[in-house]
Amino acid sequence: MGKAIGDFNLIEQDDRVMVCISGGKDSHVMLELLIALRESAPIDFEIVAVTLDQKQPDYPEEVLPAYLETLGIPFYIQARPAMLAGKK
């Protein structure tokens, strides 16, 4: 991943990289890899996590913010509008 980012200049000095966090393992791994890369990269860049809260039944909404806070990653959680969630 680091080689591809360097070879194609995917992340440059002072970039802000948005990581979309779904709550699944793939997005969590991507976030963790970018955090590890940022710690060893020869450039400085910012990571911001963004989530679309789809209001899944029985999903504890405090879990993701607590996790991101422990990582020290700024995050935004956008609630899915009721009309898009099939609610009236």
PDB file of N, CA and C in Angstrom:
ATOM      1  N   MET A   1       0.822  -1.177   0.000  1.00  0.00           N
ATOM      2  CA  MET A   1       0.000   0.000   0.000  1.00  0.00           C
ATOM      3  C   MET A   1       0.873   1.251   0.000  1.00  0.00           C
ATOM      4  N   GLY A   2       1.869   1.265   0.871  1.00  0.00           N
ATOM      5  CA  GLY A   2       2.758   2.423   0.938  1.00  0.00           C
ATOM      6  C   GLY A   2       3.494   2.667  -0.357  1.00  0.00           C
ATOM      7  N   LYS A   3       3.924   1.583  -1.017  1.00  0.00           N
ATOM      8  CA  LYS A   3       4.631   1.723  -2.294  1.00  0.00           C
ATOM      9  C   LYS A   3       3.710   2.326  -3.357  1.00  0.00           C
ATOM     10  N   ALA A   4       2.475   1.850  -3.449  1.00  0.00           N
ATOM     11  CA  ALA A   4       1.526   2.384  -4.432  1.00  0.00           C
ATOM     12  C   ALA A   4       1.230   3.851  -4.159  1.00  0.00           C
ATOM     13  N   ILE A   5       1.081   4.213  -2.898  1.00  0.00           N
ATOM     14  CA  ILE A   5       0.827   5.615  -2.545  1.00  0.00           C
ATOM     15  C   ILE A   5       1.995   6.483  -2.975  1.00  0.00           C
ATOM     16  N   GLY A   6       3.219   5.999  -2.737  1.00  0.00           N
ATOM     17  CA  GLY A   6       4.408   6.756  -3.139  1.00  0.00           C
ATOM     18  C   GLY A   6       4.597   6.798  -4.641  1.00  0.00           C
ATOM     19  N   ASP A   7       4.453   5.652  -5.305  1.00  0.00           N
ATOM     20  CA  ASP A   7       4.665   5.582  -6.754  1.00  0.00           C
ATOM     21  C   ASP A   7       3.714   6.486  -7.532  1.00  0.00           C
ATOM     22  N   PHE A   8       2.483   6.604  -7.058  1.00  0.00           N
ATOM     23  CA  PHE A   8       1.477   7.362  -7.802  1.00  0.00           C
ATOM     24  C   PHE A   8       1.079   8.665  -7.123  1.00  0.00           C
ATOM     25  N   ASN A   9       1.868   9.067  -6.121  1.00  0.00           N
ATOM     26  CA  ASN A   9       1.605  10.322  -5.393  1.00  0.00           C
ATOM     27  C   ASN A   9       0.152  10.429  -4.932  1.00  0.00           C
ATOM     28  N   LEU A  10      -0.373   9.341  -4.387  1.00  0.00           N
ATOM     29  CA  LEU A  10      -1.764   9.322  -3.958  1.00  0.00           C
ATOM     30  C   LEU A  10      -2.002  10.174  -2.718  1.00  0.00           C
ATOM     31  N   ILE A  11      -0.988  10.292  -1.879  1.00  0.00           N
ATOM     32  CA  ILE A  11      -1.062  11.156  -0.707  1.00  0.00           C
ATOM     33  C   ILE A  11       0.186  12.025  -0.714  1.00  0.00           C
ATOM     34  N   GLU A  12      -0.032  13.328  -0.611  1.00  0.00           N
ATOM     35  CA  GLU A  12       1.081  14.268  -0.638  1.00  0.00           C
ATOM     36  C   GLU A  12       1.125  15.073   0.653  1.00  0.00           C
ATOM     37  N   GLN A  13       2.191  15.824   0.833  1.00  0.00           N
ATOM     38  CA  GLN A  13       2.397  16.654   2.015  1.00  0.00           C
ATOM     39  C   GLN A  13       1.154  17.479   2.325  1.00  0.00           C
ATOM     40  N   ASP A  14       0.720  17.423   3.588  1.00  0.00           N
ATOM     41  CA  ASP A  14      -0.399  18.210   4.124  1.00  0.00           C
ATOM     42  C   ASP A  14      -1.766  17.849   3.547  1.00  0.00           C
ATOM     43  N   ASP A  15      -1.879  16.705   2.876  1.00  0.00           N
ATOM     44  CA  ASP A  15      -3.191  16.250   2.405  1.00  0.00           C
ATOM     45  C   ASP A  15      -4.068  15.889   3.592  1.00  0.00           C
ATOM     46  N   ARG A  16      -5.368  15.959   3.371  1.00  0.00           N
ATOM     47  CA  ARG A  16      -6.358  15.457   4.328  1.00  0.00           C
ATOM     48  C   ARG A  16      -7.020  14.264   3.652  1.00  0.00           C
ATOM     49  N   VAL A  17      -6.900  13.099   4.278  1.00  0.00           N
ATOM     50  CA  VAL A  17      -7.413  11.860   3.708  1.00  0.00           C
ATOM     51  C   VAL A  17      -8.671  11.447   4.462  1.00  0.00           C
ATOM     52  N   MET A  18      -9.775  11.323   3.722  1.00  0.00           N
ATOM     53  CA  MET A  18     -11.029  10.891   4.315  1.00  0.00           C
ATOM     54  C   MET A  18     -11.136   9.374   4.195  1.00  0.00           C
ATOM     55  N   VAL A  19     -11.389   8.731   5.332  1.00  0.00           N
ATOM     56  CA  VAL A  19     -11.613   7.289   5.354  1.00  0.00           C
ATOM     57  C   VAL A  19     -13.073   7.074   5.719  1.00  0.00           C
ATOM     58  N   CYS A  20     -13.803   6.449   4.826  1.00  0.00           N
ATOM     59  CA  CYS A  20     -15.217   6.168   5.090  1.00  0.00           C
ATOM     60  C   CYS A  20     -15.306   4.888   5.914  1.00  0.00           C
ATOM     61  N   ILE A  21     -15.860   5.009   7.102  1.00  0.00           N
ATOM     62  CA  ILE A  21     -15.946   3.889   8.029  1.00  0.00           C
ATOM     63  C   ILE A  21     -17.383   3.376   8.041  1.00  0.00           C
ATOM     64  N   SER A  22     -17.548   2.136   7.620  1.00  0.00           N
ATOM     65  CA  SER A  22     -18.883   1.539   7.578  1.00  0.00           C
ATOM     66  C   SER A  22     -19.212   0.799   8.857  1.00  0.00           C
ATOM     67  N   GLY A  23     -18.210   0.453   9.616  1.00  0.00           N
ATOM     68  CA  GLY A  23     -18.407  -0.394  10.781  1.00  0.00           C
ATOM     69  C   GLY A  23     -17.933  -1.814  10.516  1.00  0.00           C
ATOM     70  N   GLY A  24     -17.646  -2.107   9.245  1.00  0.00           N
ATOM     71  CA  GLY A  24     -17.161  -3.433   8.880  1.00  0.00           C
ATOM     72  C   GLY A  24     -15.647  -3.531   8.970  1.00  0.00           C
ATOM     73  N   LYS A  25     -15.154  -4.746   8.844  1.00  0.00           N
ATOM     74  CA  LYS A  25     -13.714  -4.994   9.030  1.00  0.00           C
ATOM     75  C   LYS A  25     -12.854  -4.348   7.954  1.00  0.00           C
ATOM     76  N   ASP A  26     -13.334  -4.269   6.711  1.00  0.00           N
ATOM     77  CA  ASP A  26     -12.505  -3.712   5.639  1.00  0.00           C
ATOM     78  C   ASP A  26     -12.166  -2.241   5.875  1.00  0.00           C
ATOM     79  N   SER A  27     -13.157  -1.455   6.243  1.00  0.00           N
ATOM     80  CA  SER A  27     -12.895  -0.030   6.467  1.00  0.00           C
ATOM     81  C   SER A  27     -12.054   0.190   7.725  1.00  0.00           C
ATOM     82  N   HIS A  28     -12.232  -0.655   8.727  1.00  0.00           N
ATOM     83  CA  HIS A  28     -11.406  -0.542   9.932  1.00  0.00           C
ATOM     84  C   HIS A  28      -9.946  -0.871   9.619  1.00  0.00           C
ATOM     85  N   VAL A  29      -9.714  -1.879   8.803  1.00  0.00           N
ATOM     86  CA  VAL A  29      -8.347  -2.230   8.418  1.00  0.00           C
ATOM     87  C   VAL A  29      -7.712  -1.095   7.618  1.00  0.00           C
ATOM     88  N   MET A  30      -8.465  -0.512   6.686  1.00  0.00           N
ATOM     89  CA  MET A  30      -7.938   0.609   5.896  1.00  0.00           C
ATOM     90  C   MET A  30      -7.529   1.758   6.808  1.00  0.00           C
ATOM     91  N   LEU A  31      -8.363   2.071   7.779  1.00  0.00           N
ATOM     92  CA  LEU A  31      -8.044   3.143   8.719  1.00  0.00           C
ATOM     93  C   LEU A  31      -6.774   2.820   9.506  1.00  0.00           C
ATOM     94  N   GLU A  32      -6.689   1.626  10.031  1.00  0.00           N
ATOM     95  CA  GLU A  32      -5.511   1.229  10.814  1.00  0.00           C
ATOM     96  C   GLU A  32      -4.241   1.249   9.964  1.00  0.00           C
ATOM     97  N   LEU A  33      -4.333   0.813   8.707  1.00  0.00           N
ATOM     98  CA  LEU A  33      -3.166   0.837   7.815  1.00  0.00           C
ATOM     99  C   LEU A  33      -2.719   2.268   7.529  1.00  0.00           C
ATOM    100  N   LEU A  34      -3.672   3.155   7.298  1.00  0.00           N
ATOM    101  CA  LEU A  34      -3.308   4.552   7.040  1.00  0.00           C
ATOM    102  C   LEU A  34      -2.694   5.209   8.275  1.00  0.00           C
ATOM    103  N   ILE A  35      -3.188   4.870   9.449  1.00  0.00           N
ATOM    104  CA  ILE A  35      -2.601   5.402  10.683  1.00  0.00           C
ATOM    105  C   ILE A  35      -1.157   4.925  10.811  1.00  0.00           C
ATOM    106  N   ALA A  36      -0.930   3.639  10.568  1.00  0.00           N
ATOM    107  CA  ALA A  36       0.435   3.098  10.648  1.00  0.00           C
ATOM    108  C   ALA A  36       1.335   3.749   9.607  1.00  0.00           C
ATOM    109  N   LEU A  37       0.824   3.947   8.409  1.00  0.00           N
ATOM    110  CA  LEU A  37       1.611   4.578   7.344  1.00  0.00           C
ATOM    111  C   LEU A  37       1.957   6.016   7.716  1.00  0.00           C
ATOM    112  N   ARG A  38       0.987   6.730   8.268  1.00  0.00           N
ATOM    113  CA  ARG A  38       1.216   8.135   8.634  1.00  0.00           C
ATOM    114  C   ARG A  38       2.355   8.245   9.653  1.00  0.00           C
ATOM    115  N   GLU A  39       2.449   7.276  10.546  1.00  0.00           N
ATOM    116  CA  GLU A  39       3.484   7.307  11.585  1.00  0.00           C
ATOM    117  C   GLU A  39       4.886   7.108  11.017  1.00  0.00           C
ATOM    118  N   SER A  40       4.983   6.422   9.876  1.00  0.00           N
ATOM    119  CA  SER A  40       6.311   6.152   9.312  1.00  0.00           C
ATOM    120  C   SER A  40       6.574   6.885   8.002  1.00  0.00           C
ATOM    121  N   ALA A  41       5.589   7.613   7.491  1.00  0.00           N
ATOM    122  CA  ALA A  41       5.726   8.284   6.191  1.00  0.00           C
ATOM    123  C   ALA A  41       6.693   9.468   6.283  1.00  0.00           C
ATOM    124  N   PRO A  42       7.370   9.762   5.185  1.00  0.00           N
ATOM    125  CA  PRO A  42       8.275  10.917   5.168  1.00  0.00           C
ATOM    126  C   PRO A  42       7.541  12.248   4.987  1.00  0.00           C
ATOM    127  N   ILE A  43       6.219  12.196   4.914  1.00  0.00           N
ATOM    128  CA  ILE A  43       5.399  13.403   4.783  1.00  0.00           C
ATOM    129  C   ILE A  43       4.366  13.427   5.896  1.00  0.00           C
ATOM    130  N   ASP A  44       3.799  14.609   6.128  1.00  0.00           N
ATOM    131  CA  ASP A  44       2.714  14.759   7.093  1.00  0.00           C
ATOM    132  C   ASP A  44       1.390  14.820   6.355  1.00  0.00           C
ATOM    133  N   PHE A  45       0.412  14.057   6.848  1.00  0.00           N
ATOM    134  CA  PHE A  45      -0.944  14.144   6.305  1.00  0.00           C
ATOM    135  C   PHE A  45      -1.938  13.862   7.413  1.00  0.00           C
ATOM    136  N   GLU A  46      -3.143  14.350   7.210  1.00  0.00           N
ATOM    137  CA  GLU A  46      -4.202  14.230   8.203  1.00  0.00           C
ATOM    138  C   GLU A  46      -5.165  13.129   7.774  1.00  0.00           C
ATOM    139  N   ILE A  47      -5.742  12.449   8.744  1.00  0.00           N
ATOM    140  CA  ILE A  47      -6.749  11.429   8.486  1.00  0.00           C
ATOM    141  C   ILE A  47      -8.038  11.856   9.182  1.00  0.00           C
ATOM    142  N   VAL A  48      -9.144  11.775   8.461  1.00  0.00           N
ATOM    143  CA  VAL A  48     -10.463  12.092   8.998  1.00  0.00           C
ATOM    144  C   VAL A  48     -11.384  10.921   8.674  1.00  0.00           C
ATOM    145  N   ALA A  49     -12.113  10.450   9.666  1.00  0.00           N
ATOM    146  CA  ALA A  49     -13.055   9.351   9.455  1.00  0.00           C
ATOM    147  C   ALA A  49     -14.468   9.914   9.278  1.00  0.00           C
ATOM    148  N   VAL A  50     -15.196   9.346   8.331  1.00  0.00           N
ATOM    149  CA  VAL A  50     -16.574   9.766   8.069  1.00  0.00           C
ATOM    150  C   VAL A  50     -17.454   8.525   8.008  1.00  0.00           C
ATOM    151  N   THR A  51     -18.599   8.605   8.656  1.00  0.00           N
ATOM    152  CA  THR A  51     -19.539   7.487   8.699  1.00  0.00           C
ATOM    153  C   THR A  51     -20.943   7.972   8.366  1.00  0.00           C
ATOM    154  N   LEU A  52     -21.662   7.171   7.603  1.00  0.00           N
ATOM    155  CA  LEU A  52     -23.084   7.403   7.373  1.00  0.00           C
ATOM    156  C   LEU A  52     -23.832   6.481   8.324  1.00  0.00           C
ATOM    157  N   ASP A  53     -24.460   7.053   9.328  1.00  0.00           N
ATOM    158  CA  ASP A  53     -25.213   6.271  10.305  1.00  0.00           C
ATOM    159  C   ASP A  53     -26.552   5.898   9.683  1.00  0.00           C
ATOM    160  N   GLN A  54     -26.700   4.632   9.362  1.00  0.00           N
ATOM    161  CA  GLN A  54     -27.920   4.160   8.705  1.00  0.00           C
ATOM    162  C   GLN A  54     -28.977   3.707   9.706  1.00  0.00           C
ATOM    163  N   LYS A  55     -28.704   3.902  10.983  1.00  0.00           N
ATOM    164  CA  LYS A  55     -29.652   3.561  12.046  1.00  0.00           C
ATOM    165  C   LYS A  55     -30.048   2.085  11.993  1.00  0.00           C
ATOM    166  N   GLN A  56     -29.015   1.237  11.895  1.00  0.00           N
ATOM    167  CA  GLN A  56     -29.263  -0.203  11.885  1.00  0.00           C
ATOM    168  C   GLN A  56     -29.823  -0.632  13.242  1.00  0.00           C
ATOM    169  N   PRO A  57     -30.862  -1.464  13.234  1.00  0.00           N
ATOM    170  CA  PRO A  57     -31.431  -1.922  14.508  1.00  0.00           C
ATOM    171  C   PRO A  57     -30.392  -2.654  15.357  1.00  0.00           C
ATOM    172  N   ASP A  58     -30.406  -2.387  16.627  1.00  0.00           N
ATOM    173  CA  ASP A  58     -29.556  -3.044  17.621  1.00  0.00           C
ATOM    174  C   ASP A  58     -28.071  -2.725  17.483  1.00  0.00           C
ATOM    175  N   TYR A  59     -27.678  -1.776  16.622  1.00  0.00           N
ATOM    176  CA  TYR A  59     -26.264  -1.392  16.536  1.00  0.00           C
ATOM    177  C   TYR A  59     -26.016  -0.314  17.584  1.00  0.00           C
ATOM    178  N   PRO A  60     -25.122  -0.572  18.541  1.00  0.00           N
ATOM    179  CA  PRO A  60     -24.870   0.409  19.603  1.00  0.00           C
ATOM    180  C   PRO A  60     -24.123   1.627  19.057  1.00  0.00           C
ATOM    181  N   GLU A  61     -24.790   2.755  19.029  1.00  0.00           N
ATOM    182  CA  GLU A  61     -24.226   3.932  18.359  1.00  0.00           C
ATOM    183  C   GLU A  61     -23.035   4.558  19.073  1.00  0.00           C
ATOM    184  N   GLU A  62     -22.732   4.141  20.309  1.00  0.00           N
ATOM    185  CA  GLU A  62     -21.591   4.704  21.020  1.00  0.00           C
ATOM    186  C   GLU A  62     -20.278   3.993  20.692  1.00  0.00           C
ATOM    187  N   VAL A  63     -20.347   2.827  20.063  1.00  0.00           N
ATOM    188  CA  VAL A  63     -19.142   2.019  19.828  1.00  0.00           C
ATOM    189  C   VAL A  63     -18.162   2.715  18.874  1.00  0.00           C
ATOM    190  N   LEU A  64     -18.619   3.138  17.723  1.00  0.00           N
ATOM    191  CA  LEU A  64     -17.718   3.732  16.732  1.00  0.00           C
ATOM    192  C   LEU A  64     -17.090   5.040  17.223  1.00  0.00           C
ATOM    193  N   PRO A  65     -17.868   5.982  17.757  1.00  0.00           N
ATOM    194  CA  PRO A  65     -17.225   7.205  18.267  1.00  0.00           C
ATOM    195  C   PRO A  65     -16.193   6.924  19.358  1.00  0.00           C
ATOM    196  N   ALA A  66     -16.483   5.992  20.249  1.00  0.00           N
ATOM    197  CA  ALA A  66     -15.536   5.662  21.317  1.00  0.00           C
ATOM    198  C   ALA A  66     -14.248   5.097  20.735  1.00  0.00           C
ATOM    199  N   TYR A  67     -14.366   4.232  19.747  1.00  0.00           N
ATOM    200  CA  TYR A  67     -13.197   3.639  19.083  1.00  0.00           C
ATOM    201  C   TYR A  67     -12.348   4.716  18.408  1.00  0.00           C
ATOM    202  N   LEU A  68     -12.991   5.606  17.658  1.00  0.00           N
ATOM    203  CA  LEU A  68     -12.254   6.655  16.938  1.00  0.00           C
ATOM    204  C   LEU A  68     -11.605   7.632  17.916  1.00  0.00           C
ATOM    205  N   GLU A  69     -12.259   7.905  19.019  1.00  0.00           N
ATOM    206  CA  GLU A  69     -11.668   8.788  20.029  1.00  0.00           C
ATOM    207  C   GLU A  69     -10.399   8.169  20.619  1.00  0.00           C
ATOM    208  N   THR A  70     -10.392   6.847  20.825  1.00  0.00           N
ATOM    209  CA  THR A  70      -9.187   6.203  21.363  1.00  0.00           C
ATOM    210  C   THR A  70      -8.030   6.290  20.378  1.00  0.00           C
ATOM    211  N   LEU A  71      -8.352   6.348  19.078  1.00  0.00           N
ATOM    212  CA  LEU A  71      -7.312   6.466  18.051  1.00  0.00           C
ATOM    213  C   LEU A  71      -6.851   7.913  17.862  1.00  0.00           C
ATOM    214  N   GLY A  72      -7.618   8.857  18.396  1.00  0.00           N
ATOM    215  CA  GLY A  72      -7.283  10.266  18.218  1.00  0.00           C
ATOM    216  C   GLY A  72      -7.557  10.761  16.806  1.00  0.00           C
ATOM    217  N   ILE A  73      -8.511  10.127  16.140  1.00  0.00           N
ATOM    218  CA  ILE A  73      -8.848  10.490  14.761  1.00  0.00           C
ATOM    219  C   ILE A  73     -10.087  11.382  14.767  1.00  0.00           C
ATOM    220  N   PRO A  74     -10.012  12.556  14.135  1.00  0.00           N
ATOM    221  CA  PRO A  74     -11.229  13.366  14.006  1.00  0.00           C
ATOM    222  C   PRO A  74     -12.250  12.597  13.176  1.00  0.00           C
ATOM    223  N   PHE A  75     -13.529  12.733  13.532  1.00  0.00           N
ATOM    224  CA  PHE A  75     -14.538  11.989  12.793  1.00  0.00           C
ATOM    225  C   PHE A  75     -15.834  12.780  12.687  1.00  0.00           C
ATOM    226  N   TYR A  76     -16.606  12.413  11.686  1.00  0.00           N
ATOM    227  CA  TYR A  76     -17.926  12.992  11.446  1.00  0.00           C
ATOM    228  C   TYR A  76     -18.885  11.838  11.230  1.00  0.00           C
ATOM    229  N   ILE A  77     -20.030  11.913  11.883  1.00  0.00           N
ATOM    230  CA  ILE A  77     -21.064  10.899  11.689  1.00  0.00           C
ATOM    231  C   ILE A  77     -22.285  11.619  11.146  1.00  0.00           C
ATOM    232  N   GLN A  78     -22.667  11.248   9.951  1.00  0.00           N
ATOM    233  CA  GLN A  78     -23.816  11.854   9.296  1.00  0.00           C
ATOM    234  C   GLN A  78     -24.992  10.896   9.414  1.00  0.00           C
ATOM    235  N   ALA A  79     -26.076  11.345  10.028  1.00  0.00           N
ATOM    236  CA  ALA A  79     -27.267  10.507  10.144  1.00  0.00           C
ATOM    237  C   ALA A  79     -27.970  10.451   8.799  1.00  0.00           C
ATOM    238  N   ARG A  80     -28.394   9.266   8.444  1.00  0.00           N
ATOM    239  CA  ARG A  80     -29.121   9.066   7.200  1.00  0.00           C
ATOM    240  C   ARG A  80     -30.511   9.680   7.349  1.00  0.00           C
ATOM    241  N   PRO A  81     -30.909  10.558   6.429  1.00  0.00           N
ATOM    242  CA  PRO A  81     -32.249  11.157   6.526  1.00  0.00           C
ATOM    243  C   PRO A  81     -33.325  10.083   6.512  1.00  0.00           C
ATOM    244  N   ALA A  82     -34.357  10.284   7.324  1.00  0.00           N
ATOM    245  CA  ALA A  82     -35.437   9.299   7.450  1.00  0.00           C
ATOM    246  C   ALA A  82     -36.069   8.967   6.110  1.00  0.00           C
ATOM    247  N   MET A  83     -36.223   9.958   5.231  1.00  0.00           N
ATOM    248  CA  MET A  83     -36.876   9.693   3.944  1.00  0.00           C
ATOM    249  C   MET A  83     -36.064   8.735   3.077  1.00  0.00           C
ATOM    250  N   LEU A  84     -34.753   8.714   3.257  1.00  0.00           N
ATOM    251  CA  LEU A  84     -33.906   7.795   2.499  1.00  0.00           C
ATOM    252  C   LEU A  84     -33.844   6.424   3.158  1.00  0.00           C
ATOM    253  N   ALA A  85     -34.197   6.360   4.407  1.00  0.00           N
ATOM    254  CA  ALA A  85     -34.163   5.104   5.134  1.00  0.00           C
ATOM    255  C   ALA A  85     -35.475   4.336   5.017  1.00  0.00           C
ATOM    256  N   GLY A  86     -36.398   4.851   4.183  1.00  0.00           N
ATOM    257  CA  GLY A  86     -37.662   4.167   3.985  1.00  0.00           C
ATOM    258  C   GLY A  86     -38.698   4.495   5.042  1.00  0.00           C
ATOM    259  N   LYS A  87     -38.416   5.520   5.843  1.00  0.00           N
ATOM    260  CA  LYS A  87     -39.357   5.936   6.892  1.00  0.00           C
ATOM    261  C   LYS A  87     -40.099   7.172   6.425  1.00  0.00           C
ATOM    262  N   LYS A  88     -41.291   7.344   6.915  1.00  0.00           N
ATOM    263  CA  LYS A  88     -42.079   8.523   6.540  1.00  0.00           C
ATOM    264  C   LYS A  88     -42.237   9.456   7.702  1.00  0.00           C
TER     265      LYS A  88
END
